[in-house]
Amino acid sequence: MYGHTGKIARINLTTRSIGTIDTGDYESWGGGHGIGSAIFFDLCKDKTIDGFDPANVVTIMSSPLAGTLAPTVSRTEVQGIGVQAYPIAWYTRSNFGGRFSAMLKAAGWDGIVIEGAASSPVWINIVNDKVSIEDATGLWGMDTWATQQEIWRRVGGGSVNFDDWWDVAGSRDAGRTTQRPAVLANGPAGDNLARNGCLVHDAGAGAGQGGFGGVWGSKKLKAVSVIGTGHVKVADPKTLMDVRLWLARNHYLNVDDPVRQPSTGGVGMGGLAAGRSTPSVDNEPNRVTGCSSCGFPCKRRSESGTFNDSQCVDQNYWSGAGLSVRDMRKATDMLQKAGVNVYDVSGFRGWMNVLYQRGELGIGKAIDSTPLDFSQYQTLSFAEKWLDVLCRREGIGNDMAEGVIRAAKKWGKLEEALETRDLNYPQWGYSAHWSLPQVEWCYGSLMGDRDINEHCFSFPHWTAAYTVGLQKEGLTAEKFVKQLTGKMVPYEDDMFMLDYSWRNGREEITGIYSEHRAKMIAWHRHHTRFWKQSMQFCDWAFPNFINAQNKDMEGWTPYCEENTYKAIMGKEMSYEEGVEIGRKIWNLDRSIWVMQGRHRDIEKFAPFFHNQFFQPFGAVTVYQDDKWQYSMEPFMHIDAAKFENWKTKFYNLEGWNPDSGWPTRSTLEDLGLKKVADELQSAGKLG
Amino acid sequence: MTELSVPSRELAEKLLTRLSGKDVVTACSADPYSGSVNYYIYSFEEMASFLDVDMDSIANMAGTIHFIDPEVLEKWIRNTYGDEELADAISEQTDVYKNCQDSVEYHIKQLSIINPVKELLVRRLEQCREILGKESKV
Ligand code: SF4
C-alpha cells in the first residue's frame, strides 16, 4: 500500500481497549475526512446523540499524502458530533496544521478513532506501533502549552532534551529521531466542557471550530501524543521530487528574501504571502515557519516567542479594543494556552462590550458580568481575566463557556442581536467570514454544518481586484472567470457560475439565485470534501486557479494535485474523479445531518442577512451589459424568497428531495451508499 | 496635510468626550483571511487610533486594514461633534474618488485616503490634548 500506512488506531476510552481498523476497508473514501466520515457512520450507531454523549465517536485523520514531500498536505482532520452549532450541534469537522499528521504517519498510523469516555482524565501515548492510555490526573486543568511540555517530558522519560538524536522506545533499534512528540492538547476551557473549547498543537495550530475541546473534555481526554520513526511508502519518488522541485523553482518562498511584489505574487494563494499575514512588530527579529513539508510557510516565530505559529485571525481575539499590536498578540497567546476558539469569542467579547456600553451588562446589571468589570475592557489584564472566568466557568463565565449564541439565548438577546447584526453570525451559530459578497461562503456554510472557511474563490477575487498590477498585466474580469471556471470539472466552462449579479435583473438567470450558482456551490462542496479535507491540500495554497508567475497566469491546479497523488499513490486520480468522491463524502455527511434533524425548513439565514447592511470589502465578478467586470458590492444581501427558489434548484441538482432537502435513494445508491439510504429509510428520512 | 486651526476649548472637550447611544458609529476591519469584522467606535480618540489602511498590505495580502467609509466619518464628525473644519478637510480628501465610475477603482481610492484622514484626526487630537493639557496617547 502506498501513501496509506494501512492501519487506523481504534481506542475505546470506556473499556480501555485498543484495536486497529484496516485502512484498506475504507480506501474508496480517499483519506482524511472521507475515511473519518465513513468510520463515524459505521461506529456511531445513534447519530442523534449530543456531542457530549460518551457514544460520540471522534476521528483524527491524516492524509494518504502526508508524511511525504507533498506540499501543504500534512494537516489533520478532526471529526465527530460537535457542541458549537446552534440550534442543532451538527456532526462536524475541524482541521489543523503543524507536525501532527506527518508524525502520525511516521508512527505507522493513518488516523485515530476515539470511542467512549474515560472515568478519570487520560492522555493517549503513541510511540510507533505502541498505543497506550495514560493517567492525566495531574494534567487536568493545565494549559495547552504546559500540557505539551509535560508530555514531552514524560515521553522522553524526563531525560531527553530533544536537541539531539534520542531513542524513542529505549533502544536504538526501536527507532531514533531528532523530533519531539507531536501533541494535540486540550486546554482548561475544554476540560471544563466549554463549547468554544478547542484543541491546540504546538504553539498555534488548532482545531478550533466545532467545540472539540468540549467534546474531549466530556471524554476526559486531555491529549494525544505521537512520536514515530518510520516513513511513508511513495510509489514514484522521482516524480514527487520533480513536482516539488518545479514548485520550488517557480513558486516557493525565498526564505532569504521573503518579500514578494504584488504584480508577481501568486494569485489565490495566501500561503505565498508567507509569514506576512502576521507582520512583525517593532521590527522584532523573527523567521518564517510552516507545517511539515509545506513549502509555502505562512507562519512566523519571533525572538520573544510571542505569537509563535499564530495567524492573522488569531490576533482578532482582542483587536480593535485599544490594545497595542504587541499586547493583542500576547492576548492571542493566552487564548492558545486556554484552548479557546477565536472565531466564537472575538465577536462575543465585542458584543458583551456593546451591551456594557448600553448599560445592559455589567456588575450588578440585568446581565450580571461578575466577576468581569468591563470598565477595564481596553486592558490586557482584562483580556486575560475574560478567558480565565470562561475556563473556570466562574460567574458570567458559566454562560460564556456555552458559546456566544447560547449565552445570547439565555440572556434573552438572541433574536434582537440576529436582527440587528449586533451578532454577525449568519448561520448555525457560526460567525460570518467572507460570507458576503462571496456567496459560495454563506451558501456552502448553510448547506453544510459550519463556517466553511475555504478561501478557494475569495483569495483570487481579493488579489485580482486589489492588486492593481494584475489588472495592468491583463487579468481582465472575463479572463479571470474563464480561467477559474475552466478548471471546475465537471461543470467547466460554465462561466456564469461566477456571476455574482444580485440585483441587476440577472440574479435568477445567471446570478446568485440561478442554476449556475447551484452548480458552483455543488462543485465547491464536492471539491473541498476530497481535495482539501481528505487529501488535505492546504486551503491557504490550493486550489491555485490562476497565478501571475506563470505564463498566461495559469495556476498549478490540477497539475500539482493530480501528479502529487499519482506519484505517491502509484495510481491515477483525475481532478474530476476526486471531485466525484467528494460528492459521495458530501452526501454521506448530508445524510448524517438529516438524521440529526436537518430539513429544508431550517436551512435559513439569520434575519439580518436579508436586510441591507454595509460590507465594504471584497470585489466579485458580475456579468452586466453583455460583459464581465469586477465590481464592489458592499450592500449585497440575500433576498429570502429568491433564496428559497435557489434552494430548490440546488436540491434538484444534488439529487435531494426539494421538499425536504433529504437525499433520495437513487442518489445515494448511485454513489454506492445503499446502506446509508437504508438507515435514512429506517429513520423515516429518505428524500 | 491640510493645516487645522486651533480648536476652541469647548470643541476640544467635546471631541474628548466618550459617546453613547445613537452617536456611536460603526467601522470595520478586514484582511484576506478572516474577512470583515464590524466595530462600534465610542469616541473620537478610538477612531483616531483604530483607522489604518496600509495599501501595500492589501496588495500583498498581508496584515489587517481598519476602515470606515470617509463620508460616514465626515458626517459623524460634523453632526456629532460639530467640528466643521475637520469635516471639511475630510470631505476635501474624498474628491479623489467621488467621480470614479469604476466601483473597484472607487473603492481602492477610498481606501487610499484613510491614512491621510487618520493623520488629520491624530493632529486634531493632539491639538485638543494640548489645549486641555493632557498627554497624547495616539
Ligand atoms: S500554507 Fe501555512 S497553514 Fe498551510 S500548510 Fe503551509 S504553513 Fe501550514
mmCIF file of C-alpha atoms in Angstrom, chain A residues 304-638:
data_model
loop_
_atom_site.group_PDB
_atom_site.id
_atom_site.type_symbol
_atom_site.label_atom_id
_atom_site.label_comp_id
_atom_site.label_asym_id
_atom_site.label_seq_id
_atom_site.Cartn_x
_atom_site.Cartn_y
_atom_site.Cartn_z
ATOM 1 C CA SER A 304 10.478 36.917 22.094
ATOM 2 C CA GLY A 305 8.359 33.847 21.379
ATOM 3 C CA THR A 306 5.200 35.947 21.277
ATOM 4 C CA PHE A 307 2.538 34.948 18.772
ATOM 5 C CA ASN A 308 4.554 31.972 17.549
ATOM 6 C CA ASP A 309 2.712 29.964 14.869
ATOM 7 C CA SER A 310 -0.453 32.047 15.250
ATOM 8 C CA GLN A 311 -2.053 33.765 12.295
ATOM 9 C CA CYS A 312 -3.997 36.878 11.445
ATOM 10 C CA VAL A 313 -7.346 35.612 12.616
ATOM 11 C CA ASP A 314 -5.936 34.594 15.986
ATOM 12 C CA GLN A 315 -4.966 38.207 16.579
ATOM 13 C CA ASN A 316 -8.633 39.141 16.390
ATOM 14 C CA TYR A 317 -9.199 37.822 19.896
ATOM 15 C CA TRP A 318 -8.669 41.281 21.370
ATOM 16 C CA SER A 319 -8.187 43.504 18.318
ATOM 17 C CA GLY A 320 -9.943 46.821 17.822
ATOM 18 C CA ALA A 321 -10.145 47.286 21.570
ATOM 19 C CA GLY A 322 -7.392 49.762 22.272
ATOM 20 C CA LEU A 323 -4.515 47.316 22.816
ATOM 21 C CA SER A 324 -1.174 47.741 21.084
ATOM 22 C CA VAL A 325 -0.368 45.117 18.462
ATOM 23 C CA ARG A 326 2.168 43.603 20.836
ATOM 24 C CA ASP A 327 -0.450 43.272 23.575
ATOM 25 C CA MET A 328 -3.012 41.912 21.125
ATOM 26 C CA ARG A 329 -0.529 39.191 20.319
ATOM 27 C CA LYS A 330 0.078 38.467 23.969
ATOM 28 C CA ALA A 331 -3.689 38.125 24.329
ATOM 29 C CA THR A 332 -3.642 35.646 21.441
ATOM 30 C CA ASP A 333 -1.041 33.542 23.226
ATOM 31 C CA MET A 334 -3.309 33.496 26.274
ATOM 32 C CA LEU A 335 -6.116 32.282 24.030
ATOM 33 C CA GLN A 336 -3.976 29.499 22.560
ATOM 34 C CA LYS A 337 -2.963 28.390 26.022
ATOM 35 C CA ALA A 338 -6.553 28.397 27.269
ATOM 36 C CA GLY A 339 -7.607 26.398 24.198
ATOM 37 C CA VAL A 340 -10.423 28.700 23.139
ATOM 38 C CA ASN A 341 -11.852 29.134 19.629
ATOM 39 C CA VAL A 342 -11.103 32.657 18.408
ATOM 40 C CA TYR A 343 -13.999 32.642 15.958
ATOM 41 C CA ASP A 344 -16.548 32.159 18.698
ATOM 42 C CA VAL A 345 -15.092 34.569 21.202
ATOM 43 C CA SER A 346 -13.766 37.568 19.271
ATOM 44 C CA GLY A 347 -17.287 38.605 18.309
ATOM 45 C CA PHE A 348 -18.552 37.521 21.714
ATOM 46 C CA ARG A 349 -16.363 39.792 23.843
ATOM 47 C CA GLY A 350 -17.003 42.701 21.462
ATOM 48 C CA TRP A 351 -20.749 42.219 21.752
ATOM 49 C CA MET A 352 -20.544 41.954 25.537
ATOM 50 C CA ASN A 353 -18.799 45.326 25.494
ATOM 51 C CA VAL A 354 -21.615 46.747 23.360
ATOM 52 C CA LEU A 355 -24.126 45.534 25.971
ATOM 53 C CA TYR A 356 -21.956 47.070 28.672
ATOM 54 C CA GLN A 357 -21.820 50.400 26.851
ATOM 55 C CA ARG A 358 -25.604 50.314 26.600
ATOM 56 C CA GLY A 359 -25.888 49.704 30.323
ATOM 57 C CA GLU A 360 -27.416 46.264 29.893
ATOM 58 C CA LEU A 361 -24.440 44.247 31.077
ATOM 59 C CA GLY A 362 -22.065 44.918 33.931
ATOM 60 C CA ILE A 363 -21.547 44.136 37.569
ATOM 61 C CA GLY A 364 -24.992 44.257 39.164
ATOM 62 C CA LYS A 365 -26.723 44.951 35.835
ATOM 63 C CA ALA A 366 -29.554 42.974 34.221
ATOM 64 C CA ILE A 367 -26.883 40.738 32.736
ATOM 65 C CA ASP A 368 -24.572 40.491 35.697
ATOM 66 C CA SER A 369 -20.996 40.306 34.449
ATOM 67 C CA THR A 370 -19.484 39.473 37.844
ATOM 68 C CA PRO A 371 -16.549 38.966 38.193
ATOM 69 C CA LEU A 372 -15.771 40.886 34.970
ATOM 70 C CA ASP A 373 -15.503 44.657 35.309
ATOM 71 C CA PHE A 374 -15.993 45.916 31.774
ATOM 72 C CA SER A 375 -14.585 49.348 32.610
ATOM 73 C CA GLN A 376 -11.238 47.554 32.217
ATOM 74 C CA TYR A 377 -12.124 46.293 28.731
ATOM 75 C CA GLN A 378 -9.245 48.007 26.974
ATOM 76 C CA THR A 379 -6.534 46.339 29.028
ATOM 77 C CA LEU A 380 -4.502 43.202 28.522
ATOM 78 C CA SER A 381 -5.240 42.029 32.051
ATOM 79 C CA PHE A 382 -8.952 42.158 31.267
ATOM 80 C CA ALA A 383 -8.427 40.024 28.149
ATOM 81 C CA GLU A 384 -6.705 37.508 30.395
ATOM 82 C CA LYS A 385 -9.385 37.655 33.043
ATOM 83 C CA TRP A 386 -12.080 37.213 30.390
ATOM 84 C CA LEU A 387 -10.530 33.887 29.410
ATOM 85 C CA ASP A 388 -9.941 32.855 32.969
ATOM 86 C CA VAL A 389 -13.583 33.177 34.018
ATOM 87 C CA LEU A 390 -14.654 31.322 30.869
ATOM 88 C CA CYS A 391 -12.254 28.469 31.533
ATOM 89 C CA ARG A 392 -13.314 28.196 35.157
ATOM 90 C CA ARG A 393 -16.994 28.864 34.384
ATOM 91 C CA GLU A 394 -16.890 31.411 37.183
ATOM 92 C CA GLY A 395 -19.881 33.769 37.434
ATOM 93 C CA ILE A 396 -20.753 35.008 33.962
ATOM 94 C CA GLY A 397 -18.032 32.687 32.684
ATOM 95 C CA ASN A 398 -20.521 29.853 33.023
ATOM 96 C CA ASP A 399 -22.604 31.452 30.272
ATOM 97 C CA MET A 400 -19.543 32.389 28.222
ATOM 98 C CA ALA A 401 -18.403 28.768 28.105
ATOM 99 C CA GLU A 402 -21.700 27.902 26.432
ATOM 100 C CA GLY A 403 -20.630 29.989 23.427
ATOM 101 C CA VAL A 404 -21.953 33.282 22.208
ATOM 102 C CA ILE A 405 -25.213 32.060 20.698
ATOM 103 C CA ARG A 406 -26.354 30.044 23.689
ATOM 104 C CA ALA A 407 -25.347 32.857 26.044
ATOM 105 C CA ALA A 408 -27.325 35.330 23.952
ATOM 106 C CA LYS A 409 -30.303 32.995 24.081
ATOM 107 C CA LYS A 410 -30.047 32.686 27.845
ATOM 108 C CA TRP A 411 -29.812 36.455 28.229
ATOM 109 C CA GLY A 412 -32.951 36.921 26.088
ATOM 110 C CA LYS A 413 -30.964 38.790 23.452
ATOM 111 C CA LEU A 414 -30.542 36.316 20.614
ATOM 112 C CA GLU A 415 -33.414 37.329 18.362
ATOM 113 C CA GLU A 416 -32.684 41.029 18.654
ATOM 114 C CA ALA A 417 -28.955 40.553 18.051
ATOM 115 C CA LEU A 418 -29.544 38.450 14.940
ATOM 116 C CA GLU A 419 -32.000 41.013 13.646
ATOM 117 C CA THR A 420 -29.695 43.995 14.119
ATOM 118 C CA ARG A 421 -26.437 42.225 13.187
ATOM 119 C CA ASP A 422 -25.012 43.015 16.604
ATOM 120 C CA LEU A 423 -24.112 39.366 16.333
ATOM 121 C CA ASN A 424 -22.732 38.812 12.851
ATOM 122 C CA TYR A 425 -23.490 35.102 12.879
ATOM 123 C CA PRO A 426 -25.470 34.258 9.720
ATOM 124 C CA GLN A 427 -25.898 30.508 10.109
ATOM 125 C CA TRP A 428 -25.800 27.729 12.685
ATOM 126 C CA GLY A 429 -24.329 29.991 15.353
ATOM 127 C CA TYR A 430 -21.091 30.418 13.406
ATOM 128 C CA SER A 431 -19.596 33.823 12.826
ATOM 129 C CA ALA A 432 -19.583 35.464 9.400
ATOM 130 C CA HIS A 433 -16.346 35.262 7.466
ATOM 131 C CA TRP A 434 -16.171 36.114 3.756
ATOM 132 C CA SER A 435 -19.884 35.311 3.767
ATOM 133 C CA LEU A 436 -20.790 38.251 1.547
ATOM 134 C CA PRO A 437 -20.255 39.130 -1.204
ATOM 135 C CA GLN A 438 -18.580 35.705 -1.673
ATOM 136 C CA VAL A 439 -21.920 33.922 -1.573
ATOM 137 C CA GLU A 440 -20.342 30.488 -2.014
ATOM 138 C CA TRP A 441 -19.167 31.048 1.522
ATOM 139 C CA CYS A 442 -22.544 31.631 3.162
ATOM 140 C CA TYR A 443 -24.475 29.235 0.910
ATOM 141 C CA GLY A 444 -21.931 26.483 1.478
ATOM 142 C CA SER A 445 -21.967 27.087 5.231
ATOM 143 C CA LEU A 446 -25.754 26.945 5.399
ATOM 144 C CA MET A 447 -25.986 23.810 3.263
ATOM 145 C CA GLY A 448 -23.295 22.325 5.498
ATOM 146 C CA ASP A 449 -22.554 22.341 9.183
ATOM 147 C CA ARG A 450 -20.211 25.263 9.957
ATOM 148 C CA ASP A 451 -18.412 28.294 8.566
ATOM 149 C CA ILE A 452 -16.754 26.569 5.605
ATOM 150 C CA ASN A 453 -13.535 28.571 5.961
ATOM 151 C CA GLU A 454 -12.485 27.830 2.390
ATOM 152 C CA HIS A 455 -10.768 30.649 0.503
ATOM 153 C CA CYS A 456 -10.853 28.986 -2.943
ATOM 154 C CA PHE A 457 -12.651 31.932 -4.523
ATOM 155 C CA SER A 458 -12.152 34.769 -2.062
ATOM 156 C CA PHE A 459 -8.349 34.810 -2.424
ATOM 157 C CA PRO A 460 -8.362 35.134 -6.203
ATOM 158 C CA HIS A 461 -11.092 37.754 -6.113
ATOM 159 C CA TRP A 462 -9.246 39.740 -3.477
ATOM 160 C CA THR A 463 -5.989 39.666 -5.356
ATOM 161 C CA ALA A 464 -7.386 40.328 -8.781
ATOM 162 C CA ALA A 465 -9.267 43.365 -7.590
ATOM 163 C CA TYR A 466 -6.837 44.845 -5.128
ATOM 164 C CA THR A 467 -3.563 44.060 -6.812
ATOM 165 C CA VAL A 468 -3.676 46.721 -9.433
ATOM 166 C CA GLY A 469 -0.573 45.246 -11.043
ATOM 167 C CA LEU A 470 -2.513 42.196 -12.098
ATOM 168 C CA GLN A 471 -5.115 44.231 -13.851
ATOM 169 C CA LYS A 472 -2.351 46.037 -15.658
ATOM 170 C CA GLU A 473 -0.913 42.677 -16.639
ATOM 171 C CA GLY A 474 -4.122 41.877 -18.427
ATOM 172 C CA LEU A 475 -6.157 39.895 -15.952
ATOM 173 C CA THR A 476 -9.477 41.132 -17.207
ATOM 174 C CA ALA A 477 -12.613 40.011 -15.423
ATOM 175 C CA GLU A 478 -13.526 37.843 -18.398
ATOM 176 C CA LYS A 479 -10.160 36.111 -18.445
ATOM 177 C CA PHE A 480 -10.346 35.660 -14.687
ATOM 178 C CA VAL A 481 -13.756 33.998 -14.878
ATOM 179 C CA LYS A 482 -12.800 31.844 -17.846
ATOM 180 C CA GLN A 483 -9.671 30.590 -16.179
ATOM 181 C CA LEU A 484 -11.320 29.728 -12.874
ATOM 182 C CA THR A 485 -14.400 28.065 -14.296
ATOM 183 C CA GLY A 486 -12.283 26.227 -16.848
ATOM 184 C CA LYS A 487 -10.885 24.147 -14.002
ATOM 185 C CA MET A 488 -14.191 23.465 -12.253
ATOM 186 C CA VAL A 489 -14.777 19.993 -13.634
ATOM 187 C CA PRO A 490 -17.314 18.546 -14.364
ATOM 188 C CA TYR A 491 -19.007 21.918 -14.785
ATOM 189 C CA GLU A 492 -16.075 23.527 -16.571
ATOM 190 C CA ASP A 493 -16.659 26.378 -18.932
ATOM 191 C CA ASP A 494 -19.976 27.434 -17.412
ATOM 192 C CA MET A 495 -18.727 30.940 -16.833
ATOM 193 C CA PHE A 496 -21.952 32.081 -15.221
ATOM 194 C CA MET A 497 -21.017 30.056 -12.150
ATOM 195 C CA LEU A 498 -19.013 33.148 -11.207
ATOM 196 C CA ASP A 499 -21.672 35.738 -11.961
ATOM 197 C CA TYR A 500 -22.301 37.472 -8.642
ATOM 198 C CA SER A 501 -25.162 39.575 -10.026
ATOM 199 C CA TRP A 502 -27.651 40.014 -7.228
ATOM 200 C CA ARG A 503 -29.966 42.849 -8.164
ATOM 201 C CA ASN A 504 -29.429 43.755 -11.801
ATOM 202 C CA GLY A 505 -32.200 41.592 -13.211
ATOM 203 C CA ARG A 506 -29.842 38.698 -13.941
ATOM 204 C CA GLU A 507 -29.768 37.342 -10.410
ATOM 205 C CA GLU A 508 -32.131 34.438 -11.121
ATOM 206 C CA ILE A 509 -30.964 33.906 -14.699
ATOM 207 C CA THR A 510 -27.189 33.733 -14.306
ATOM 208 C CA GLY A 511 -26.533 35.361 -10.941
ATOM 209 C CA ILE A 512 -26.538 34.288 -7.326
ATOM 210 C CA TYR A 513 -30.003 32.664 -7.387
ATOM 211 C CA SER A 514 -29.502 30.806 -10.656
ATOM 212 C CA GLU A 515 -28.828 27.191 -11.575
ATOM 213 C CA HIS A 516 -25.312 28.260 -12.498
ATOM 214 C CA ARG A 517 -24.740 29.261 -8.903
ATOM 215 C CA ALA A 518 -26.178 25.918 -7.775
ATOM 216 C CA LYS A 519 -23.505 24.209 -9.868
ATOM 217 C CA MET A 520 -20.815 26.410 -8.405
ATOM 218 C CA ILE A 521 -21.865 25.640 -4.829
ATOM 219 C CA ALA A 522 -22.116 21.924 -5.578
ATOM 220 C CA TRP A 523 -18.649 21.939 -7.181
ATOM 221 C CA HIS A 524 -17.200 23.771 -4.215
ATOM 222 C CA ARG A 525 -18.728 21.414 -1.652
ATOM 223 C CA HIS A 526 -17.624 18.304 -3.566
ATOM 224 C CA HIS A 527 -14.182 19.601 -4.435
ATOM 225 C CA THR A 528 -13.224 20.620 -0.932
ATOM 226 C CA ARG A 529 -14.573 17.441 0.652
ATOM 227 C CA PHE A 530 -11.988 15.487 -1.322
ATOM 228 C CA TRP A 531 -9.043 17.642 -2.312
ATOM 229 C CA LYS A 532 -8.982 19.900 0.754
ATOM 230 C CA GLN A 533 -10.375 17.819 3.585
ATOM 231 C CA SER A 534 -9.478 14.286 2.547
ATOM 232 C CA MET A 535 -6.215 14.770 0.634
ATOM 233 C CA GLN A 536 -5.762 17.862 2.814
ATOM 234 C CA PHE A 537 -4.107 20.233 0.365
ATOM 235 C CA CYS A 538 -3.987 23.380 2.484
ATOM 236 C CA ASP A 539 -6.694 25.973 1.996
ATOM 237 C CA TRP A 540 -4.052 28.713 2.024
ATOM 238 C CA ALA A 541 -2.446 27.414 -1.157
ATOM 239 C CA PHE A 542 -4.968 25.288 -3.050
ATOM 240 C CA PRO A 543 -6.651 25.333 -5.463
ATOM 241 C CA ASN A 544 -4.344 27.567 -7.471
ATOM 242 C CA PHE A 545 -6.668 28.613 -10.265
ATOM 243 C CA ILE A 546 -4.524 31.408 -11.625
ATOM 244 C CA ASN A 547 -1.016 32.517 -10.914
ATOM 245 C CA ALA A 548 0.719 35.670 -12.003
ATOM 246 C CA GLN A 549 4.095 33.960 -12.052
ATOM 247 C CA ASN A 550 3.139 31.543 -14.787
ATOM 248 C CA LYS A 551 2.772 32.099 -18.489
ATOM 249 C CA ASP A 552 -0.807 33.081 -19.247
ATOM 250 C CA MET A 553 -1.356 33.233 -15.498
ATOM 251 C CA GLU A 554 -2.043 29.521 -15.488
ATOM 252 C CA GLY A 555 -2.412 28.202 -11.944
ATOM 253 C CA TRP A 556 -0.886 24.881 -10.904
ATOM 254 C CA THR A 557 -4.286 23.289 -10.293
ATOM 255 C CA PRO A 558 -4.887 20.500 -11.265
ATOM 256 C CA TYR A 559 -1.328 19.686 -12.371
ATOM 257 C CA CYS A 560 0.044 19.700 -8.859
ATOM 258 C CA GLU A 561 -2.788 17.769 -7.193
ATOM 259 C CA GLU A 562 -3.040 15.046 -9.853
ATOM 260 C CA ASN A 563 0.707 14.495 -10.160
ATOM 261 C CA THR A 564 1.329 14.529 -6.441
ATOM 262 C CA TYR A 565 -1.409 11.964 -5.938
ATOM 263 C CA LYS A 566 -0.117 9.723 -8.707
ATOM 264 C CA ALA A 567 3.483 9.905 -7.564
ATOM 265 C CA ILE A 568 2.630 8.924 -4.003
ATOM 266 C CA MET A 569 -0.229 6.502 -4.528
ATOM 267 C CA GLY A 570 1.011 4.856 -7.701
ATOM 268 C CA LYS A 571 -2.293 5.271 -9.475
ATOM 269 C CA GLU A 572 -4.136 7.911 -11.414
ATOM 270 C CA MET A 573 -6.705 10.173 -9.820
ATOM 271 C CA SER A 574 -8.012 12.852 -12.136
ATOM 272 C CA TYR A 575 -9.160 16.097 -10.629
ATOM 273 C CA GLU A 576 -12.693 15.240 -11.707
ATOM 274 C CA GLU A 577 -12.596 11.773 -10.133
ATOM 275 C CA GLY A 578 -11.547 13.389 -6.879
ATOM 276 C CA VAL A 579 -14.447 15.812 -7.086
ATOM 277 C CA GLU A 580 -16.799 12.855 -7.627
ATOM 278 C CA ILE A 581 -15.503 11.092 -4.495
ATOM 279 C CA GLY A 582 -16.052 14.426 -2.768
ATOM 280 C CA ARG A 583 -19.683 14.255 -3.881
ATOM 281 C CA LYS A 584 -20.018 10.878 -2.213
ATOM 282 C CA ILE A 585 -18.484 12.196 1.028
ATOM 283 C CA TRP A 586 -20.710 15.291 0.920
ATOM 284 C CA ASN A 587 -23.807 13.100 0.532
ATOM 285 C CA LEU A 588 -22.744 10.925 3.440
ATOM 286 C CA ASP A 589 -22.259 13.999 5.615
ATOM 287 C CA ARG A 590 -25.586 15.359 4.436
ATOM 288 C CA SER A 591 -27.279 12.093 5.409
ATOM 289 C CA ILE A 592 -25.803 12.297 8.904
ATOM 290 C CA TRP A 593 -27.135 15.858 9.273
ATOM 291 C CA VAL A 594 -30.538 14.688 8.062
ATOM 292 C CA MET A 595 -30.575 12.035 10.786
ATOM 293 C CA GLN A 596 -29.706 14.773 13.263
ATOM 294 C CA GLY A 597 -32.695 16.866 12.174
ATOM 295 C CA ARG A 598 -31.705 18.736 9.023
ATOM 296 C CA HIS A 599 -34.643 19.771 6.862
ATOM 297 C CA ARG A 600 -35.183 22.360 4.177
ATOM 298 C CA ASP A 601 -37.346 24.331 6.601
ATOM 299 C CA ILE A 602 -34.450 25.102 8.930
ATOM 300 C CA GLU A 603 -31.890 25.959 6.257
ATOM 301 C CA LYS A 604 -32.417 29.659 6.715
ATOM 302 C CA PHE A 605 -30.085 32.569 7.356
ATOM 303 C CA ALA A 606 -30.293 34.825 10.388
ATOM 304 C CA PRO A 607 -32.751 37.688 9.757
ATOM 305 C CA PHE A 608 -30.084 40.397 9.366
ATOM 306 C CA PHE A 609 -28.786 38.651 6.275
ATOM 307 C CA HIS A 610 -31.914 39.755 4.415
ATOM 308 C CA ASN A 611 -31.556 43.408 5.337
ATOM 309 C CA GLN A 612 -29.257 45.846 3.660
ATOM 310 C CA PHE A 613 -26.001 46.345 5.509
ATOM 311 C CA PHE A 614 -22.602 47.717 4.618
ATOM 312 C CA GLN A 615 -19.855 45.206 3.993
ATOM 313 C CA PRO A 616 -17.200 47.232 2.211
ATOM 314 C CA PHE A 617 -14.578 44.638 1.278
ATOM 315 C CA GLY A 618 -14.287 42.021 -1.382
ATOM 316 C CA ALA A 619 -14.696 42.545 -5.107
ATOM 317 C CA VAL A 620 -16.598 39.993 -7.161
ATOM 318 C CA THR A 621 -17.202 39.382 -10.851
ATOM 319 C CA VAL A 622 -20.541 40.274 -12.429
ATOM 320 C CA TYR A 623 -21.923 39.910 -15.918
ATOM 321 C CA GLN A 624 -23.690 43.084 -16.887
ATOM 322 C CA ASP A 625 -24.432 44.892 -20.144
ATOM 323 C CA ASP A 626 -23.110 41.864 -22.033
ATOM 324 C CA LYS A 627 -19.691 41.971 -20.449
ATOM 325 C CA TRP A 628 -17.762 40.747 -17.434
ATOM 326 C CA GLN A 629 -16.472 43.183 -14.885
ATOM 327 C CA TYR A 630 -15.029 43.322 -11.389
ATOM 328 C CA SER A 631 -17.388 45.022 -9.036
ATOM 329 C CA MET A 632 -17.575 46.041 -5.408
ATOM 330 C CA GLU A 633 -20.920 45.024 -3.948
ATOM 331 C CA PRO A 634 -20.847 46.494 -0.444
ATOM 332 C CA PHE A 635 -24.609 46.357 0.032
ATOM 333 C CA MET A 636 -25.180 42.807 -1.123
ATOM 334 C CA HIS A 637 -27.693 40.892 0.964
ATOM 335 C CA ILE A 638 -29.863 37.887 0.378
#
